[in-house]
CSV table of C-alpha atoms in Angstrom, one decimal:
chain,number,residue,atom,x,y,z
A,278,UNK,CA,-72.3,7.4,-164.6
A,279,UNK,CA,-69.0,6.6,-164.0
A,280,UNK,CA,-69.6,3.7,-161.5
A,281,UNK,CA,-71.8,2.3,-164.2
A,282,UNK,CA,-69.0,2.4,-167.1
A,283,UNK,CA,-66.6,0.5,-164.1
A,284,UNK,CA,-69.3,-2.1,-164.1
A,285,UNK,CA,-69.3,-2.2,-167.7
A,286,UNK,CA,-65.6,-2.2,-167.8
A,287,UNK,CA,-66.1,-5.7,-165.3
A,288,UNK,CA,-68.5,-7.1,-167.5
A,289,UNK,CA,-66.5,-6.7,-170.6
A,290,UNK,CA,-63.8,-8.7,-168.9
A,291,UNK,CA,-65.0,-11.8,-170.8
A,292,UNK,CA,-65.6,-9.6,-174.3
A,293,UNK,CA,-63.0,-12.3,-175.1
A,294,UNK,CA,-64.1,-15.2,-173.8
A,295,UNK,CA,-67.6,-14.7,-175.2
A,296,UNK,CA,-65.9,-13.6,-178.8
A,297,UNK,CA,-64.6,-17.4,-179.0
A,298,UNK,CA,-68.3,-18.7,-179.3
A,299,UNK,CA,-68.3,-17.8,-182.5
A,300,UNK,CA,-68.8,-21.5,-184.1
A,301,UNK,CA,-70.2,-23.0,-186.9
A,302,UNK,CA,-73.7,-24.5,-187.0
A,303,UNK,CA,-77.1,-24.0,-188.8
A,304,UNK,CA,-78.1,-21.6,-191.6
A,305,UNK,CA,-81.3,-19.7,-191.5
A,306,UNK,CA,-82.8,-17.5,-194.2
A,307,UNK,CA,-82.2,-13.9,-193.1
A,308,UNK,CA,-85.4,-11.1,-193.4
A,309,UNK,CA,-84.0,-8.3,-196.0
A,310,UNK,CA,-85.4,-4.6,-196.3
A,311,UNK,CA,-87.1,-4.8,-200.1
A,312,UNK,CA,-84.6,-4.5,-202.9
A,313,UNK,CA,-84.8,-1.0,-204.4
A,314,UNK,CA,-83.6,-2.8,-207.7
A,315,UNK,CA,-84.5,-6.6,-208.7
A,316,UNK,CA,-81.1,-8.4,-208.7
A,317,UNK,CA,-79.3,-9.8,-211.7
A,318,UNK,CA,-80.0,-13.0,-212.8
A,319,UNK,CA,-77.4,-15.6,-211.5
A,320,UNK,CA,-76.2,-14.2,-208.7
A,321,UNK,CA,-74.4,-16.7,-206.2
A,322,UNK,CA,-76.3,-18.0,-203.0
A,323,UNK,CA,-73.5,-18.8,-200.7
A,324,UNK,CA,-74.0,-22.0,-198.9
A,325,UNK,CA,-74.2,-22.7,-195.2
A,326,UNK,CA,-70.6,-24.5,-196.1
A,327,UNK,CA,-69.2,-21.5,-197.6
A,328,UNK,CA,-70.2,-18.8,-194.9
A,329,UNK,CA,-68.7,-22.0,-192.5
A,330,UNK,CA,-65.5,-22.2,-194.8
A,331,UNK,CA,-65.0,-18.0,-194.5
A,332,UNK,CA,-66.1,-18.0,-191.0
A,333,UNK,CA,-63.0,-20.5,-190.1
A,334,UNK,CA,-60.5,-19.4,-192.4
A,335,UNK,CA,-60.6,-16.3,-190.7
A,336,UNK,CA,-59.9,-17.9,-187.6
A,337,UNK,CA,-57.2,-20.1,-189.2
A,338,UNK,CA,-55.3,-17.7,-190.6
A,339,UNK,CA,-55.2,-15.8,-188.0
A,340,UNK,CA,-54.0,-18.2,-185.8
A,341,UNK,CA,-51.3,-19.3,-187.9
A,342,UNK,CA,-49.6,-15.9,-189.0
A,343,UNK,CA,-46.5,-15.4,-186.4
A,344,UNK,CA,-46.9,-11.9,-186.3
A,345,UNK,CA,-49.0,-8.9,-186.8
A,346,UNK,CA,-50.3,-5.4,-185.6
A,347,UNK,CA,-53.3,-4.0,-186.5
A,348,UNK,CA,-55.3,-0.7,-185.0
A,349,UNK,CA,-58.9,-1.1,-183.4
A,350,UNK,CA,-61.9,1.5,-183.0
A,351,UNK,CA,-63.8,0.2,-180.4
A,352,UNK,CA,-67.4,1.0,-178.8
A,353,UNK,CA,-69.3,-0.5,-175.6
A,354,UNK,CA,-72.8,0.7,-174.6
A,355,UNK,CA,-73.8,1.2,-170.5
A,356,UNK,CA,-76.8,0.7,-169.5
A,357,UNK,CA,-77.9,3.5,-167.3
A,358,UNK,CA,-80.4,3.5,-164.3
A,359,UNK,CA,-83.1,5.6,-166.3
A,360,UNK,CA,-82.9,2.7,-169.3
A,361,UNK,CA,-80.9,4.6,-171.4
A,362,UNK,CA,-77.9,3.5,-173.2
A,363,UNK,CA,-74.7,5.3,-173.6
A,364,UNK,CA,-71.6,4.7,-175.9
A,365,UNK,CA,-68.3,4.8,-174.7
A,366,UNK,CA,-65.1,4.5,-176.6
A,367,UNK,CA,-61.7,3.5,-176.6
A,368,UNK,CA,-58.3,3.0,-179.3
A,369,UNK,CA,-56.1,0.2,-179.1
A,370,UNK,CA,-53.1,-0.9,-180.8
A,371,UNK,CA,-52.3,-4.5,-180.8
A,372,UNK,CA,-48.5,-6.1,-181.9
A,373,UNK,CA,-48.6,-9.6,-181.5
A,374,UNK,CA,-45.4,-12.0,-182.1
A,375,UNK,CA,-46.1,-15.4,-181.8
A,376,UNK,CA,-45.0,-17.3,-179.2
A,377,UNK,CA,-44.3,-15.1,-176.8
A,378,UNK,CA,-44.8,-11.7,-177.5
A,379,UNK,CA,-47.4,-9.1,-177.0
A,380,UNK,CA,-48.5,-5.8,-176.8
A,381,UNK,CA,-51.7,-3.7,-175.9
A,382,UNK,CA,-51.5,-0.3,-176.2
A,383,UNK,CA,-55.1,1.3,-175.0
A,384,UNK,CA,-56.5,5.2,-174.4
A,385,UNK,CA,-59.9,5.1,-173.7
A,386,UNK,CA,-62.3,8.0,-174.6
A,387,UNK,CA,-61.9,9.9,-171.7
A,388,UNK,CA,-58.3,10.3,-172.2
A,389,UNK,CA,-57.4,7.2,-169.5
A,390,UNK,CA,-54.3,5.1,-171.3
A,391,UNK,CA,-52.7,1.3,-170.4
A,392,UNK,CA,-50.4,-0.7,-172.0
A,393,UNK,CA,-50.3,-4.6,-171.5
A,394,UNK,CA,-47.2,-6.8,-172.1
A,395,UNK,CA,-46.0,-10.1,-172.1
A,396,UNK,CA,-42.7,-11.3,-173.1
A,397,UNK,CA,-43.0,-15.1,-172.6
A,398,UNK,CA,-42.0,-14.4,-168.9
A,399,UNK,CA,-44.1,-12.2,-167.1
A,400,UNK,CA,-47.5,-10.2,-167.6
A,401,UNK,CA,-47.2,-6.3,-167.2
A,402,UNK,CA,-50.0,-3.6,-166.8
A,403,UNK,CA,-49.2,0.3,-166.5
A,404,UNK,CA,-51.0,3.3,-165.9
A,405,UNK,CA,-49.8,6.3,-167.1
A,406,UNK,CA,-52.3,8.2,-165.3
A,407,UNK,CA,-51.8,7.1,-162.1
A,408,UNK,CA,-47.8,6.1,-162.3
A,409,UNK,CA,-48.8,2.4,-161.5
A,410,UNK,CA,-48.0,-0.9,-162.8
A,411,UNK,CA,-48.8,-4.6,-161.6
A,412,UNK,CA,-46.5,-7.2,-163.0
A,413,UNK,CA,-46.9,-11.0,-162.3
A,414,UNK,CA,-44.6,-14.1,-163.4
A,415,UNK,CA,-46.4,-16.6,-166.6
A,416,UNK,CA,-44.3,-18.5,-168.6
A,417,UNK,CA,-46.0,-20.6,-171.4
A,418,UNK,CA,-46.6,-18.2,-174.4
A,419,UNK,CA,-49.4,-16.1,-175.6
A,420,UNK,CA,-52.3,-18.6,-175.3
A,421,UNK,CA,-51.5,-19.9,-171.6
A,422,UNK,CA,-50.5,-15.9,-170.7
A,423,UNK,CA,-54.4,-14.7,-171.9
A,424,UNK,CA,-56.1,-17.8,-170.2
A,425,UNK,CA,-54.1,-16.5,-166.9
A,426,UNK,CA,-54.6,-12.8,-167.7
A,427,UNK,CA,-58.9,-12.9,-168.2
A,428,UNK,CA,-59.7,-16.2,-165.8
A,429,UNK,CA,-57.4,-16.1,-162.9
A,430,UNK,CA,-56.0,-12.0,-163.2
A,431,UNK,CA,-60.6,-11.4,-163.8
A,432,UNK,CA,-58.8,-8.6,-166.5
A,433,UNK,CA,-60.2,-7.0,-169.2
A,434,UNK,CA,-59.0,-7.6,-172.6
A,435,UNK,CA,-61.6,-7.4,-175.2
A,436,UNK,CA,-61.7,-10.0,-178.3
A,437,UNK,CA,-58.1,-11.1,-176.8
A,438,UNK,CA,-59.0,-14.9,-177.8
A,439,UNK,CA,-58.2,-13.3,-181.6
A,440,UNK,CA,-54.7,-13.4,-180.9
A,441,UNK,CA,-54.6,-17.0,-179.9
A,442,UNK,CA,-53.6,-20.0,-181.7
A,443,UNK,CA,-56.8,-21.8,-179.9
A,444,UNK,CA,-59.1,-19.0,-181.8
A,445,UNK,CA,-60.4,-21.8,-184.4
A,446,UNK,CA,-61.0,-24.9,-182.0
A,447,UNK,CA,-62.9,-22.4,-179.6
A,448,UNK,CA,-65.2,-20.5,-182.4
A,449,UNK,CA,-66.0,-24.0,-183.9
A,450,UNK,CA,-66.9,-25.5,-180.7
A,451,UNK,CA,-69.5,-22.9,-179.6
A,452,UNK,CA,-71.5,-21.0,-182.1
A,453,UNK,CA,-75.3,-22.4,-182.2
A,454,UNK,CA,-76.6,-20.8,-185.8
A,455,UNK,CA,-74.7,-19.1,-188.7
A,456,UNK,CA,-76.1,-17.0,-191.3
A,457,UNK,CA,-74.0,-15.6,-194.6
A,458,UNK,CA,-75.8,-12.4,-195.0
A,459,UNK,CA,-74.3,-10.3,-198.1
A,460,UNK,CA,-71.1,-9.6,-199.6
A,461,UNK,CA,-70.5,-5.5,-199.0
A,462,UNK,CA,-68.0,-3.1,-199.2
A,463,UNK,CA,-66.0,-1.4,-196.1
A,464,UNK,CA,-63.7,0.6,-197.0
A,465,UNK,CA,-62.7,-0.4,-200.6
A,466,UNK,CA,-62.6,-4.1,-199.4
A,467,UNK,CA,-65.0,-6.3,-200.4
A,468,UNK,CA,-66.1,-8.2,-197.5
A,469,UNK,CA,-68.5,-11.2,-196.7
A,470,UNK,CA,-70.6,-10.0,-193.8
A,471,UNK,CA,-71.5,-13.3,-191.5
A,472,UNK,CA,-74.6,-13.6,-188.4
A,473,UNK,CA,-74.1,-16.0,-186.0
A,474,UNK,CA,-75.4,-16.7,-182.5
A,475,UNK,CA,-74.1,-18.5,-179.2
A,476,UNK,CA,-75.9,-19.2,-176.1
A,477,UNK,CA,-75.5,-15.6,-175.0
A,478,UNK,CA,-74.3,-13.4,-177.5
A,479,UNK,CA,-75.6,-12.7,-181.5
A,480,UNK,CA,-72.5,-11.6,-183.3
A,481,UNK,CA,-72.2,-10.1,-186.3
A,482,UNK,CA,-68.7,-10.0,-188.4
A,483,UNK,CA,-67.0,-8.6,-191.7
A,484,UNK,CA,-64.2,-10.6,-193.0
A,485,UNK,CA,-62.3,-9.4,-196.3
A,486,UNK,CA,-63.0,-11.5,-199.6
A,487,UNK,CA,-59.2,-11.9,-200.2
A,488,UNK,CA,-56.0,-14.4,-199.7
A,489,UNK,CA,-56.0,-12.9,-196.2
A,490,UNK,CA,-59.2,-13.4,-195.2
A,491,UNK,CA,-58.4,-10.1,-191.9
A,492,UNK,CA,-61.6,-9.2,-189.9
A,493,UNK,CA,-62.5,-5.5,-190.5
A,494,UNK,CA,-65.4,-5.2,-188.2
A,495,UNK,CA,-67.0,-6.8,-185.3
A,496,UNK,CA,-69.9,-6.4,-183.2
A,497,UNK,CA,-71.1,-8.5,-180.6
A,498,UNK,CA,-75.1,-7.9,-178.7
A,499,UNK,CA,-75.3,-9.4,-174.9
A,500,UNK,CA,-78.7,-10.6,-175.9
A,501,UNK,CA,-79.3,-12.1,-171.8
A,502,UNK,CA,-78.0,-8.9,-170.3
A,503,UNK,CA,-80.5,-6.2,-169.2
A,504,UNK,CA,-80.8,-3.7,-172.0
A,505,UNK,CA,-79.1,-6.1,-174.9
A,506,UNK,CA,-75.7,-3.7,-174.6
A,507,UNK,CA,-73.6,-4.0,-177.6
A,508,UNK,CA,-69.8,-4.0,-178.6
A,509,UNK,CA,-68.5,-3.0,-181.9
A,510,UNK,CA,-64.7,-3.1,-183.4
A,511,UNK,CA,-63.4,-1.8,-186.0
A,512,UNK,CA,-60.3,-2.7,-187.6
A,513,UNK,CA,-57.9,-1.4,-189.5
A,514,UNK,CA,-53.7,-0.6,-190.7
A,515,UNK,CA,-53.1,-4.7,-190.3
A,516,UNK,CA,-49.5,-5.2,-191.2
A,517,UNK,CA,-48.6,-9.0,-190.9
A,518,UNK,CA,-45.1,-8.3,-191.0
A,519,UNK,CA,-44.6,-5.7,-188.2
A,520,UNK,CA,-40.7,-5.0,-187.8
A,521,UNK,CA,-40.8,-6.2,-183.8
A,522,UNK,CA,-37.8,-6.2,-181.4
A,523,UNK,CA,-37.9,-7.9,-177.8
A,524,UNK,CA,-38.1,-4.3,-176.0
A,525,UNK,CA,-41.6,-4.1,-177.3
A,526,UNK,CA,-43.0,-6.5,-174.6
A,527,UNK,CA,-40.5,-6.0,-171.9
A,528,UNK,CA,-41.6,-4.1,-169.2
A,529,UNK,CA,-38.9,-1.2,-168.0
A,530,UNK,CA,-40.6,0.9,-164.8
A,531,UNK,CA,-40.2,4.0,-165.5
A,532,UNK,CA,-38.3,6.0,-162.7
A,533,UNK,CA,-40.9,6.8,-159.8
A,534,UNK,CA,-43.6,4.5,-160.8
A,535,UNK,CA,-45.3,2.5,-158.1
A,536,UNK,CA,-45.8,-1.2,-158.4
A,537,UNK,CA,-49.3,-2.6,-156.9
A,538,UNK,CA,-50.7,-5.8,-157.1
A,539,UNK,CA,-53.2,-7.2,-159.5
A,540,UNK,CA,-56.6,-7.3,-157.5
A,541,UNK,CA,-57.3,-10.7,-158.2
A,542,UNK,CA,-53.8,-11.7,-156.3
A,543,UNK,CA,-54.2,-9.6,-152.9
A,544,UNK,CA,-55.9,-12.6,-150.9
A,545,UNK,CA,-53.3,-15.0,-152.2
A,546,UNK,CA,-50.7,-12.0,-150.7
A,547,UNK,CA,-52.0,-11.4,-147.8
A,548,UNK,CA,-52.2,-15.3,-146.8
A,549,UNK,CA,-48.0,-15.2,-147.9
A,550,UNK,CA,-47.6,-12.5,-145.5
A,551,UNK,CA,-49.0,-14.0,-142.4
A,552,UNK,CA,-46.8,-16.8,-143.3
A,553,UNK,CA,-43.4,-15.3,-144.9
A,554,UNK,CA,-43.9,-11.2,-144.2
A,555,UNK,CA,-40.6,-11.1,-146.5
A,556,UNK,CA,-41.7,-12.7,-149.6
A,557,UNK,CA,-44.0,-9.9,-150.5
A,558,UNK,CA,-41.5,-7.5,-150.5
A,559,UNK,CA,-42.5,-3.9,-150.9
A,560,UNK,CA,-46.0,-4.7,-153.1
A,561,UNK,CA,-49.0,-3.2,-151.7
């Protein structure tokens, strides 16, 4: 079971990238269970323009508040070789402060933790558990340091493209359908719960029915992948003005810690050591 969740961990690598198709397009009329109680005359039918409206000013405000935490419960199912599903877990803690800081603390459900950082300057990922960090240079800010850490680092950093200032452009560009499907509660907030559907994922999403229009829950069905796995997020404490010093997204090793390579970098490293066997220094 445990090669299968690393597989799934692999998979989920582009959580983010696929979290961005969330765009604007058609409405369809959604199939309800039957009313238990006829509802009251007058009430609102929101428009394919409104549930486009609520869809991107999430996304816009997002992208334009300089900087925020906020806690996520998070869920992936595994497909196992018997067909069965399974549901794994994992907390995270994201601080972002636009334009160059950010800060990923994870523990997933079996106790494993990482922390990610980037300070404008370079990416960082430790490991607790094992006493190991890779580090790599990236200057550019948070939008060019994600690109680098999910495309060319093949990382894993689920629904990362929410912490981007390119978060709008790239859920308006992709997203086939959209569907407003009832205003709900989640807890105390009245939301507006949206259905939308890409190429390869159906998504569903809660925004809050406020002036800060925060996500509070996400999940996202791999409708091409064997088995249809889902992921689901849960948000919650956002604080859009997080008291933040530098120290949060520079990396100091702790004293014994090993520093390794990212696995995406060691055929790039291994072609500068046949070449310059000092410029690798002591990285393995």
């Amino acid at each position: 079971m445990k090669t299968q969740r690393q597989t799934c961990i692999r998979t989920l690598l582009y959580v983010s990238v696929l979290m961005a198709t969330l765009g604007c397009a058609q409405q369809h009329a959604l199939t309800r269970p039957e009313p238990l109680v006829a509802p009251q005359a007058g009430t609102e039918v929101v428009t394919e323009l409104t549930a486009k409206d609520i869809l991107m000013g999430m996304a816009e405000f997002l992208a334009k508040t300089p900087r925020f935490s906020v806690n996520l419960e998070s869920s992936y199912e595994v497909l196992q070789e018997s067909g069965q599903k399974i549901e794994f877990g994992e907390s995270r803690k994201v601080i972002v402060s636009r334009p160059n800081g950010l800060r990923v603390e994870v523990e997933h459900s079996d106790g494993e933790q990482h922390l990610v950082q980037y300070d404008g300057k370079e990416i960082t990922v430790f490991s607790p558990s094992k006493n190991v960090y890779a580090q790599t240079p990236k200057p550019g800010g948070i939008d060019e340091a994600v690109r680098y850490f999910l495309r060319d680092l093949g990382m894993r950093l689920p629904l990362a493209m929410l912490l981007t200032s390119q978060f709008p452009t790239e859920l308006d560009r992709r997203t086939q359908e959209l569907d407003y499907v009832e205003s709900t509660v989640i807890d105390g907030v009245l939301t507006h719960h949206l259905a939308g559907r890409t190429e390869t994922v159906d998504y569903q999403v809660w925004i809050a029915d406020d002036v800060q229009p925060l996500p509070l829950r996400i999940v996202l069905t791999y409708k091409n992948a064997e088995g249809q796995p889902a992921y689901r997020a849960q948000f919650s404490n956002w604080n859009l003005t997080p008291e933040v010093k530098d120290s949060l997204f520079a990396f100091t090793p702790p004293k014994g810690v090993q520093r390794i390579s990212f696995a995406a970098e060691l055929p790039k490293i291994a072609a500068e050591r046949l070449t310059n066997p000092a410029k690798t220094g002591g990285r393995k």
